[in-house]
Tab-separated table of C-alpha atoms in Angstrom:
chain	number	residue	atom	x	y	z
Y	1	GLY	CA	19.495	19.905	18.045
Y	2	GLU	CA	18.667	18.047	14.906
Y	3	ASP	CA	17.441	14.502	15.348
Y	4	VAL	CA	15.124	12.704	12.983
Y	5	GLU	CA	13.965	9.210	13.835
Y	6	GLN	CA	12.003	6.506	12.074
Y	7	SER	CA	11.125	2.902	12.714
Y	8	LEU	CA	13.512	0.610	10.874
Y	9	PHE	CA	11.197	-1.788	9.135
Y	10	LEU	CA	7.639	-2.123	7.863
Y	11	SER	CA	6.050	-5.048	6.103
Y	12	VAL	CA	2.683	-4.832	4.334
Y	13	ARG	CA	0.707	-6.923	1.876
Y	14	GLU	CA	0.280	-5.768	-1.686
Y	15	GLY	CA	-2.857	-3.658	-2.015
Y	16	ASP	CA	-2.899	-2.583	1.631
Y	17	SER	CA	-1.982	0.900	2.822
Y	18	SER	CA	1.432	1.599	4.302
Y	19	VAL	CA	2.060	4.231	6.940
Y	20	ILE	CA	5.624	5.264	7.640
Y	21	ASN	CA	6.200	7.466	10.656
Y	22	CYS	CA	8.881	9.972	11.509
Y	23	THR	CA	9.597	12.170	14.502
Y	24	TYR	CA	11.863	15.163	14.580
Y	25	THR	CA	13.114	17.440	17.310
Y	26	ASP	CA	13.840	20.801	15.710
Y	27	SER	CA	10.695	22.926	15.750
Y	28	SER	CA	12.244	25.499	13.385
Y	29	SER	CA	12.033	23.128	10.406
Y	30	THR	CA	10.888	24.931	7.272
Y	31	TYR	CA	10.174	21.991	5.004
Y	32	LEU	CA	9.804	18.276	5.616
Y	33	TYR	CA	10.472	15.746	2.903
Y	34	TRP	CA	9.997	12.130	2.025
Y	35	TYR	CA	12.612	10.437	-0.129
Y	36	LYS	CA	12.687	6.928	-1.599
Y	37	GLN	CA	15.871	4.945	-2.098
Y	38	GLU	CA	15.887	1.723	-4.059
Y	39	PRO	CA	18.779	-0.755	-3.599
Y	40	GLY	CA	22.085	0.627	-4.853
Y	41	ALA	CA	20.491	3.829	-6.091
Y	42	GLY	CA	20.410	7.466	-5.114
Y	43	LEU	CA	17.508	9.265	-3.539
Y	44	GLN	CA	14.264	10.181	-5.235
Y	45	LEU	CA	12.206	13.019	-3.827
Y	46	LEU	CA	8.658	11.730	-3.396
Y	47	THR	CA	6.935	14.672	-1.810
Y	48	TYR	CA	7.418	17.491	0.641
Y	49	ILE	CA	5.329	19.629	2.927
Y	50	PHE	CA	5.803	23.149	4.160
Y	51	SER	CA	5.908	23.374	7.919
Y	52	ASN	CA	2.733	25.462	8.169
Y	53	MET	CA	0.645	22.794	6.417
Y	54	ASP	CA	-1.124	19.880	8.068
Y	55	MET	CA	-1.652	17.614	5.114
Y	56	LYS	CA	-0.663	17.154	1.524
Y	57	GLN	CA	-1.992	14.583	-0.905
Y	58	ASP	CA	-0.349	13.568	-4.142
Y	59	GLN	CA	-1.969	10.629	-5.941
Y	60	ARG	CA	-1.322	7.561	-3.742
Y	61	LEU	CA	0.753	9.529	-1.249
Y	62	THR	CA	-0.627	11.414	1.744
Y	63	VAL	CA	1.635	13.339	4.083
Y	64	LEU	CA	0.390	14.298	7.530
Y	65	LEU	CA	2.235	16.763	9.734
Y	66	ASN	CA	1.553	17.267	13.420
Y	67	LYS	CA	3.761	20.183	14.244
Y	68	LYS	CA	2.798	20.220	17.906
Y	69	ASP	CA	4.017	16.640	18.365
Y	70	LYS	CA	6.782	17.023	15.733
Y	71	HIS	CA	5.428	13.970	13.948
Y	72	LEU	CA	5.382	13.369	10.215
Y	73	SER	CA	3.834	10.425	8.406
Y	74	LEU	CA	3.680	9.130	4.870
Y	75	ARG	CA	0.732	7.019	3.817
Y	76	ILE	CA	0.972	5.010	0.613
Y	77	ALA	CA	-2.393	3.796	-0.617
Y	78	ASP	CA	-2.728	0.540	-2.549
Y	79	THR	CA	0.898	-0.404	-1.911
Y	80	GLN	CA	2.587	-2.161	-4.798
Y	81	THR	CA	5.666	-4.404	-4.936
Y	82	GLY	CA	7.456	-1.569	-6.728
Y	83	ASP	CA	7.075	0.496	-3.574
Y	84	SER	CA	9.534	-1.768	-1.767
Y	85	ALA	CA	12.445	0.481	-0.858
Y	86	ILE	CA	13.906	2.486	1.984
Y	87	TYR	CA	12.022	5.663	2.810
Y	88	PHE	CA	13.770	8.594	4.436
Y	89	CYS	CA	12.090	11.540	6.008
Y	90	ALA	CA	14.137	14.717	6.151
Y	91	GLU	CA	13.829	18.219	7.470
Y	92	SER	CA	15.379	21.413	6.270
Y	93	LEU	CA	16.204	24.183	8.650
Y	94	PRO	CA	16.140	27.915	8.054
Y	95	GLY	CA	19.352	29.484	6.949
Y	96	GLY	CA	21.233	30.358	3.833
Y	97	TYR	CA	22.003	26.811	2.735
Y	98	GLN	CA	18.820	25.179	4.056
Y	99	LYS	CA	20.746	22.227	5.386
Y	100	VAL	CA	18.782	18.991	5.235
Y	101	THR	CA	18.937	16.374	7.988
Y	102	PHE	CA	17.841	12.863	7.145
Y	103	GLY	CA	16.085	10.326	9.283
Y	104	THR	CA	17.355	6.838	9.877
Y	105	GLY	CA	15.270	5.336	7.088
Y	106	THR	CA	12.420	2.804	7.089
Y	107	LYS	CA	12.702	-0.280	4.954
Y	108	LEU	CA	9.331	-1.070	3.417
Y	109	GLN	CA	8.781	-4.643	2.328
Y	110	VAL	CA	5.714	-5.343	0.219
Y	111	ILE	CA	4.561	-8.951	0.244
Y	112	PRO	CA	2.810	-10.109	-2.944
W	1	GLY	CA	14.528	18.141	-15.878
W	2	ALA	CA	16.625	18.541	-12.706
W	3	VAL	CA	19.020	15.686	-13.361
W	4	VAL	CA	22.171	15.241	-11.341
W	5	SER	CA	24.855	12.828	-12.470
W	6	GLN	CA	27.826	11.377	-10.670
W	7	HIS	CA	30.945	9.850	-12.086
W	8	PRO	CA	32.135	7.241	-11.572
W	9	SER	CA	29.224	5.157	-10.339
W	10	TRP	CA	31.612	2.813	-8.606
W	11	VAL	CA	35.326	2.722	-8.013
W	12	ILE	CA	37.780	0.311	-6.419
W	13	CYS	CA	41.158	1.637	-5.393
W	14	LYS	CA	44.182	0.639	-3.385
W	15	SER	CA	44.795	1.997	0.078
W	16	GLY	CA	46.814	5.212	-0.025
W	17	THR	CA	45.617	6.406	-3.404
W	18	SER	CA	43.329	9.353	-4.091
W	19	VAL	CA	39.959	9.164	-5.769
W	20	LYS	CA	38.005	11.974	-7.424
W	21	ILE	CA	34.223	11.877	-7.708
W	22	GLU	CA	32.373	14.301	-9.962
W	23	CYS	CA	28.893	15.658	-9.450
W	24	ARG	CA	27.191	17.487	-12.298
W	25	SER	CA	23.843	19.194	-12.629
W	26	LEU	CA	22.907	18.451	-16.219
W	27	ASP	CA	20.087	20.830	-16.996
W	28	PHE	CA	20.171	23.493	-14.326
W	29	GLN	CA	22.622	25.685	-12.507
W	30	ALA	CA	23.259	24.645	-8.946
W	31	THR	CA	24.021	27.448	-6.563
W	32	THR	CA	24.715	24.965	-3.803
W	33	MET	CA	25.878	21.383	-3.862
W	34	PHE	CA	25.968	18.978	-0.963
W	35	TRP	CA	28.053	15.876	-0.383
W	36	TYR	CA	26.697	13.027	1.706
W	37	ARG	CA	28.088	9.741	2.863
W	38	GLN	CA	26.000	6.655	3.479
W	39	PHE	CA	27.223	3.537	5.266
W	40	PRO	CA	25.412	0.258	4.641
W	41	LYS	CA	21.921	0.191	6.114
W	42	GLN	CA	22.374	3.657	7.548
W	43	SER	CA	21.097	7.098	6.789
W	44	LEU	CA	22.796	9.822	4.823
W	45	MET	CA	25.249	11.947	6.718
W	46	LEU	CA	26.005	15.395	5.381
W	47	MET	CA	29.719	15.858	4.888
W	48	ALA	CA	29.945	19.332	3.433
W	49	THR	CA	28.131	22.115	1.651
W	50	SER	CA	29.737	23.888	-1.256
W	51	ASN	CA	28.880	27.028	-3.130
W	52	GLU	CA	30.289	27.884	-6.498
W	53	GLY	CA	33.457	29.892	-6.221
W	54	SER	CA	33.850	29.682	-2.467
W	55	LYS	CA	35.311	27.283	0.075
W	56	ALA	CA	33.194	24.390	1.217
W	57	THR	CA	31.638	24.325	4.662
W	58	TYR	CA	32.396	21.036	6.386
W	59	GLU	CA	30.298	19.342	9.025
W	60	GLN	CA	31.785	18.640	12.409
W	61	GLY	CA	34.035	15.608	12.374
W	62	VAL	CA	34.699	15.666	8.626
W	63	GLU	CA	38.363	16.209	7.772
W	64	LYS	CA	38.594	18.898	5.149
W	65	ASP	CA	42.146	17.923	4.229
W	66	LYS	CA	41.050	14.374	3.548
W	67	PHE	CA	37.858	15.159	1.661
W	68	LEU	CA	38.711	17.950	-0.749
W	69	ILE	CA	35.761	19.660	-2.351
W	70	ASN	CA	35.961	21.923	-5.354
W	71	HIS	CA	32.943	23.731	-6.791
W	72	ALA	CA	34.474	25.305	-9.852
W	73	SER	CA	31.305	26.085	-11.764
W	74	LEU	CA	27.544	26.223	-11.325
W	75	THR	CA	27.216	22.743	-12.787
W	76	LEU	CA	30.190	20.850	-11.367
W	77	SER	CA	31.452	19.938	-7.934
W	78	THR	CA	34.159	17.393	-7.197
W	79	LEU	CA	34.984	15.417	-4.075
W	80	THR	CA	38.497	14.028	-3.798
W	81	VAL	CA	39.162	11.396	-1.162
W	82	THR	CA	42.871	11.736	-0.485
W	83	SER	CA	45.030	8.885	0.760
W	84	ALA	CA	42.008	6.612	0.904
W	85	HIS	CA	41.826	3.841	3.493
W	86	PRO	CA	39.426	0.909	3.856
W	87	GLU	CA	37.354	2.825	6.415
W	88	ASP	CA	36.613	5.393	3.694
W	89	SER	CA	34.716	2.723	1.764
W	90	SER	CA	31.171	4.003	1.515
W	91	PHE	CA	28.414	5.233	-0.777
W	92	TYR	CA	28.955	8.904	-1.600
W	93	ILE	CA	25.960	10.873	-2.805
W	94	CYS	CA	25.864	14.447	-4.009
W	95	SER	CA	22.892	16.716	-4.354
W	96	ALA	CA	22.364	20.029	-6.057
W	97	ARG	CA	20.041	22.855	-5.224
W	98	THR	CA	18.831	25.790	-7.247
W	99	GLN	CA	17.147	28.889	-5.893
W	100	GLY	CA	14.160	26.712	-5.092
W	101	LEU	CA	13.706	24.485	-2.098
W	102	SER	CA	14.342	21.024	-3.492
W	103	GLN	CA	17.562	19.155	-3.551
W	104	PHE	CA	18.098	16.875	-6.514
W	105	PHE	CA	20.236	13.872	-5.769
W	106	GLY	CA	22.779	12.090	-7.864
W	107	PRO	CA	22.743	8.301	-8.225
W	108	GLY	CA	25.685	7.894	-5.874
W	109	THR	CA	29.231	6.562	-6.143
W	110	ARG	CA	30.231	3.388	-4.382
W	111	LEU	CA	33.844	3.552	-3.225
W	112	THR	CA	35.673	0.417	-2.155
W	113	VAL	CA	39.189	0.816	-0.796
W	114	LEU	CA	41.242	-2.368	-0.666
C-alpha cells in the first residue's frame, strides 16, 4: 500500500543545515519529490529524484535516496528564514496517471 | 512557464449551496488534472483525477455526486461542491500535468461553509 511518513516538526538556527526525512512503503515508486508549502499558499515543487538515483544536488538542496530502506531525505544547506515552511515528500507510482501520494509534511522553523 | 491558477482563491458560502472552483493551466495544455483536499495542519489527500473529455476517477471514500468534476478542455477543470456543509470546509488544491512527470500546483482555494 501507499504510505508516506515524515516527522512533524524541525527547528534549526539560521545558517545551519536542515535535514528532513521521509519514509515510504511502496517499492514501485517511479519518482520521489519534495514540495514546499508556505502558509496559505499552494505547493511549490523544489526538486525530484528518479527512483534509480541515489543522490541529486541542486544549489542548496541535496536529495538522498536509499531505496533499500525506502528512505528519502532533503538537506538544505545554509538554511535561511525564508526556508520556513512545510515540506512534503511525495512519491509517484507507475501507471497511466502517475498518481502522487503525499507525506504528512514537516514544518521547518528557522530561528534567526 | 507552467503556471496553474485557481479561482476563487477563497469563498464563503451558506450551508446547502453549491460552489464551483476553477483550475486553469495558463501556459500549457494539461492532459491530466488532479484535485486535492487539505485539512488544517494535514497533508494533501487526492480526491480525484480527471482527463480532458472523460469522466473523473475518484479516490475511495470521495462522493462523486457531491464533488462534481468537469474537465471540458485541456486548460480548464472545475470542481463543484454540491449542497455544501460545514464539514466540507477545507483548502482545495488542483494540479495539472503535461506529458512530462511534474505536477504543477495551483495556489489553492479556501472554502468556508457557514
